[in-house]
């Protein structure tokens, strides 16, 4: 296997890992944001 091909594969693996990390972070933050918005909205309805 050529060195450039190996570097390309390693680069793609790194980018995939980074993308998964940021997607997980985004999903976690969205879940936190949605739950806090829901709680604020829900408490206004009950009050």
mmCIF file of N, CA, C and O in Angstrom:
data_model
loop_
_atom_site.group_PDB
_atom_site.id
_atom_site.type_symbol
_atom_site.label_atom_id
_atom_site.label_comp_id
_atom_site.label_asym_id
_atom_site.label_seq_id
_atom_site.Cartn_x
_atom_site.Cartn_y
_atom_site.Cartn_z
ATOM 1 N N UNK A 1 0.847 -1.187 0.000
ATOM 2 C CA UNK A 1 0.000 0.000 0.000
ATOM 3 C C UNK A 1 0.888 1.244 0.000
ATOM 4 O O UNK A 1 1.873 1.306 0.724
ATOM 5 N N UNK A 2 0.523 2.200 -0.796
ATOM 6 C CA UNK A 2 1.321 3.416 -0.875
ATOM 7 C C UNK A 2 1.145 4.252 0.386
ATOM 8 O O UNK A 2 0.093 4.230 1.024
ATOM 9 N N UNK A 3 2.167 5.006 0.707
ATOM 10 C CA UNK A 3 2.151 5.851 1.898
ATOM 11 C C UNK A 3 1.029 6.882 1.843
ATOM 12 O O UNK A 3 0.357 7.124 2.849
ATOM 13 N N UNK A 4 0.779 7.452 0.665
ATOM 14 C CA UNK A 4 -0.290 8.458 0.556
ATOM 15 C C UNK A 4 -1.657 7.844 0.844
ATOM 16 O O UNK A 4 -2.513 8.473 1.450
ATOM 17 N N UNK A 5 -1.861 6.601 0.422
ATOM 18 C CA UNK A 5 -3.132 5.910 0.665
ATOM 19 C C UNK A 5 -3.312 5.658 2.164
ATOM 20 O O UNK A 5 -4.402 5.847 2.697
ATOM 21 N N UNK A 6 -2.243 5.252 2.827
ATOM 22 C CA UNK A 6 -2.298 5.018 4.276
ATOM 23 C C UNK A 6 -2.614 6.327 4.998
ATOM 24 O O UNK A 6 -3.459 6.361 5.893
ATOM 25 N N UNK A 7 -1.961 7.409 4.592
ATOM 26 C CA UNK A 7 -2.223 8.716 5.211
ATOM 27 C C UNK A 7 -3.671 9.146 4.988
ATOM 28 O O UNK A 7 -4.306 9.693 5.871
ATOM 29 N N UNK A 8 -4.183 8.887 3.788
ATOM 30 C CA UNK A 8 -5.566 9.248 3.470
ATOM 31 C C UNK A 8 -6.543 8.472 4.356
ATOM 32 O O UNK A 8 -7.493 9.039 4.882
ATOM 33 N N UNK A 9 -6.291 7.194 4.538
ATOM 34 C CA UNK A 9 -7.155 6.360 5.381
ATOM 35 C C UNK A 9 -7.112 6.842 6.830
ATOM 36 O O UNK A 9 -8.152 6.970 7.480
ATOM 37 N N UNK A 10 -5.921 7.136 7.338
ATOM 38 C CA UNK A 10 -5.783 7.635 8.713
ATOM 39 C C UNK A 10 -6.499 8.970 8.879
ATOM 40 O O UNK A 10 -7.161 9.210 9.883
ATOM 41 N N UNK A 11 -6.384 9.838 7.880
ATOM 42 C CA UNK A 11 -7.035 11.148 7.928
ATOM 43 C C UNK A 11 -8.548 10.977 7.952
ATOM 44 O O UNK A 11 -9.243 11.633 8.743
ATOM 45 N N UNK A 12 -9.081 10.110 7.121
ATOM 46 C CA UNK A 12 -10.533 9.886 7.081
ATOM 47 C C UNK A 12 -11.029 9.303 8.404
ATOM 48 O O UNK A 12 -12.081 9.690 8.894
ATOM 49 N N UNK A 13 -10.267 8.382 8.980
ATOM 50 C CA UNK A 13 -10.637 7.821 10.278
ATOM 51 C C UNK A 13 -10.674 8.904 11.351
ATOM 52 O O UNK A 13 -11.581 8.950 12.180
ATOM 53 N N UNK A 14 -9.678 9.792 11.320
ATOM 54 C CA UNK A 14 -9.620 10.886 12.289
ATOM 55 C C UNK A 14 -10.825 11.809 12.118
ATOM 56 O O UNK A 14 -11.449 12.226 13.092
ATOM 57 N N UNK A 15 -11.171 12.125 10.873
ATOM 58 C CA UNK A 15 -12.304 13.006 10.612
ATOM 59 C C UNK A 15 -13.618 12.358 11.041
ATOM 60 O O UNK A 15 -14.497 13.010 11.598
ATOM 61 N N UNK A 16 -13.763 11.058 10.808
ATOM 62 C CA UNK A 16 -14.963 10.345 11.228
ATOM 63 C C UNK A 16 -15.105 10.371 12.744
ATOM 64 O O UNK A 16 -16.189 10.594 13.276
ATOM 65 N N UNK A 17 -13.993 10.149 13.443
ATOM 66 C CA UNK A 17 -14.021 10.159 14.908
ATOM 67 C C UNK A 17 -14.389 11.546 15.419
ATOM 68 O O UNK A 17 -15.183 11.686 16.352
ATOM 69 N N UNK A 18 -13.836 12.571 14.796
ATOM 70 C CA UNK A 18 -14.128 13.949 15.203
ATOM 71 C C UNK A 18 -15.603 14.280 14.952
ATOM 72 O O UNK A 18 -16.256 14.893 15.786
ATOM 73 N N UNK A 19 -16.123 13.835 13.815
ATOM 74 C CA UNK A 19 -17.528 14.087 13.483
ATOM 75 C C UNK A 19 -18.455 13.409 14.493
ATOM 76 O O UNK A 19 -19.423 14.007 14.956
ATOM 77 N N UNK A 20 -18.145 12.177 14.849
ATOM 78 C CA UNK A 20 -18.959 11.454 15.832
ATOM 79 C C UNK A 20 -18.924 12.157 17.183
ATOM 80 O O UNK A 20 -19.935 12.258 17.868
ATOM 81 N N UNK A 21 -17.742 12.650 17.564
ATOM 82 C CA UNK A 21 -17.594 13.341 18.841
ATOM 83 C C UNK A 21 -18.460 14.594 18.882
ATOM 84 O O UNK A 21 -19.181 14.838 19.841
ATOM 85 N N UNK A 22 -18.401 15.388 17.801
ATOM 86 C CA UNK A 22 -19.176 16.623 17.774
ATOM 87 C C UNK A 22 -20.674 16.370 17.667
ATOM 88 O O UNK A 22 -21.467 17.095 18.233
ATOM 89 N N UNK A 23 -21.076 15.319 16.960
ATOM 90 C CA UNK A 23 -22.496 14.969 16.891
ATOM 91 C C UNK A 23 -23.012 14.587 18.270
ATOM 92 O O UNK A 23 -24.103 14.984 18.657
ATOM 93 N N UNK A 24 -22.229 13.804 18.999
ATOM 94 C CA UNK A 24 -22.628 13.397 20.343
ATOM 95 C C UNK A 24 -22.733 14.617 21.254
ATOM 96 O O UNK A 24 -23.681 14.746 22.029
ATOM 97 N N UNK A 25 -21.766 15.530 21.142
ATOM 98 C CA UNK A 25 -21.785 16.744 21.945
ATOM 99 C C UNK A 25 -22.994 17.604 21.605
ATOM 100 O O UNK A 25 -23.683 18.117 22.492
ATOM 101 N N UNK A 26 -23.277 17.741 20.321
ATOM 102 C CA UNK A 26 -24.420 18.524 19.876
ATOM 103 C C UNK A 26 -25.725 17.910 20.377
ATOM 104 O O UNK A 26 -26.588 18.618 20.903
ATOM 105 N N UNK A 27 -25.851 16.598 20.253
ATOM 106 C CA UNK A 27 -27.065 15.920 20.724
ATOM 107 C C UNK A 27 -27.247 16.087 22.224
ATOM 108 O O UNK A 27 -28.354 16.306 22.704
ATOM 109 N N UNK A 28 -26.157 16.002 22.958
ATOM 110 C CA UNK A 28 -26.212 16.163 24.412
ATOM 111 C C UNK A 28 -26.665 17.581 24.774
ATOM 112 O O UNK A 28 -27.531 17.776 25.616
ATOM 113 N N UNK A 29 -26.095 18.574 24.095
ATOM 114 C CA UNK A 29 -26.471 19.956 24.369
ATOM 115 C C UNK A 29 -27.903 20.250 23.950
ATOM 116 O O UNK A 29 -28.609 20.994 24.624
ATOM 117 N N UNK A 30 -28.342 19.667 22.846
ATOM 118 C CA UNK A 30 -29.724 19.851 22.400
ATOM 119 C C UNK A 30 -30.678 19.240 23.425
ATOM 120 O O UNK A 30 -31.699 19.826 23.749
ATOM 121 N N UNK A 31 -30.325 18.082 23.935
ATOM 122 C CA UNK A 31 -31.173 17.422 24.927
ATOM 123 C C UNK A 31 -31.256 18.276 26.193
ATOM 124 O O UNK A 31 -32.337 18.454 26.757
ATOM 125 N N UNK A 32 -30.135 18.825 26.626
ATOM 126 C CA UNK A 32 -30.134 19.689 27.807
ATOM 127 C C UNK A 32 -30.957 20.944 27.552
ATOM 128 O O UNK A 32 -31.741 21.363 28.399
ATOM 129 N N UNK A 33 -30.776 21.545 26.395
ATOM 130 C CA UNK A 33 -31.502 22.763 26.043
ATOM 131 C C UNK A 33 -32.987 22.515 25.948
ATOM 132 O O UNK A 33 -33.796 23.289 26.460
ATOM 133 N N UNK A 34 -33.370 21.438 25.340
ATOM 134 C CA UNK A 34 -34.786 21.113 25.175
ATOM 135 C C UNK A 34 -35.424 20.825 26.531
ATOM 136 O O UNK A 34 -36.534 21.253 26.790
ATOM 137 N N UNK A 35 -34.711 20.106 27.378
ATOM 138 C CA UNK A 35 -35.303 19.758 28.670
ATOM 139 C C UNK A 35 -35.477 21.010 29.526
ATOM 140 O O UNK A 35 -36.488 21.166 30.203
ATOM 141 N N UNK A 36 -34.515 21.940 29.474
ATOM 142 C CA UNK A 36 -34.655 23.161 30.276
ATOM 143 C C UNK A 36 -35.765 24.046 29.713
ATOM 144 O O UNK A 36 -36.526 24.653 30.463
ATOM 145 N N UNK A 37 -35.896 24.109 28.386
ATOM 146 C CA UNK A 37 -36.983 24.879 27.782
ATOM 147 C C UNK A 37 -38.321 24.248 28.127
ATOM 148 O O UNK A 37 -39.279 24.934 28.424
ATOM 149 N N UNK A 38 -38.376 22.936 28.095
ATOM 150 C CA UNK A 38 -39.615 22.236 28.419
ATOM 151 C C UNK A 38 -40.012 22.490 29.865
ATOM 152 O O UNK A 38 -41.168 22.764 30.157
ATOM 153 N N UNK A 39 -39.033 22.424 30.756
ATOM 154 C CA UNK A 39 -39.320 22.659 32.179
ATOM 155 C C UNK A 39 -39.829 24.077 32.397
ATOM 156 O O UNK A 39 -40.800 24.284 33.128
ATOM 157 N N UNK A 40 -39.217 25.055 31.752
ATOM 158 C CA UNK A 40 -39.635 26.453 31.901
ATOM 159 C C UNK A 40 -41.042 26.628 31.344
ATOM 160 O O UNK A 40 -41.910 27.248 31.967
ATOM 161 N N UNK A 41 -41.319 26.050 30.206
ATOM 162 C CA UNK A 41 -42.635 26.143 29.579
ATOM 163 C C UNK A 41 -43.680 25.448 30.427
ATOM 164 O O UNK A 41 -44.771 25.965 30.671
ATOM 165 N N UNK A 42 -43.337 24.271 30.902
ATOM 166 C CA UNK A 42 -44.263 23.469 31.691
ATOM 167 C C UNK A 42 -44.591 24.149 33.027
ATOM 168 O O UNK A 42 -45.740 24.128 33.465
ATOM 169 N N UNK A 43 -43.590 24.761 33.645
ATOM 170 C CA UNK A 43 -43.836 25.419 34.932
ATOM 171 C C UNK A 43 -44.738 26.651 34.749
ATOM 172 O O UNK A 43 -45.498 26.988 35.642
ATOM 173 N N UNK A 44 -44.669 27.310 33.585
ATOM 174 C CA UNK A 44 -45.543 28.453 33.327
ATOM 175 C C UNK A 44 -46.992 28.007 33.180
ATOM 176 O O UNK A 44 -47.902 28.698 33.611
ATOM 177 N N UNK A 45 -47.208 26.846 32.583
ATOM 178 C CA UNK A 45 -48.561 26.345 32.392
ATOM 179 C C UNK A 45 -49.175 25.966 33.735
ATOM 180 O O UNK A 45 -50.329 26.282 34.000
ATOM 181 N N UNK A 46 -48.398 25.337 34.581
ATOM 182 C CA UNK A 46 -48.913 24.878 35.891
ATOM 183 C C UNK A 46 -49.207 26.061 36.797
ATOM 184 O O UNK A 46 -50.217 26.076 37.497
ATOM 185 N N UNK A 47 -48.377 27.082 36.776
ATOM 186 C CA UNK A 47 -48.537 28.223 37.685
ATOM 187 C C UNK A 47 -49.782 29.024 37.398
ATOM 188 O O UNK A 47 -50.333 29.102 36.392
#
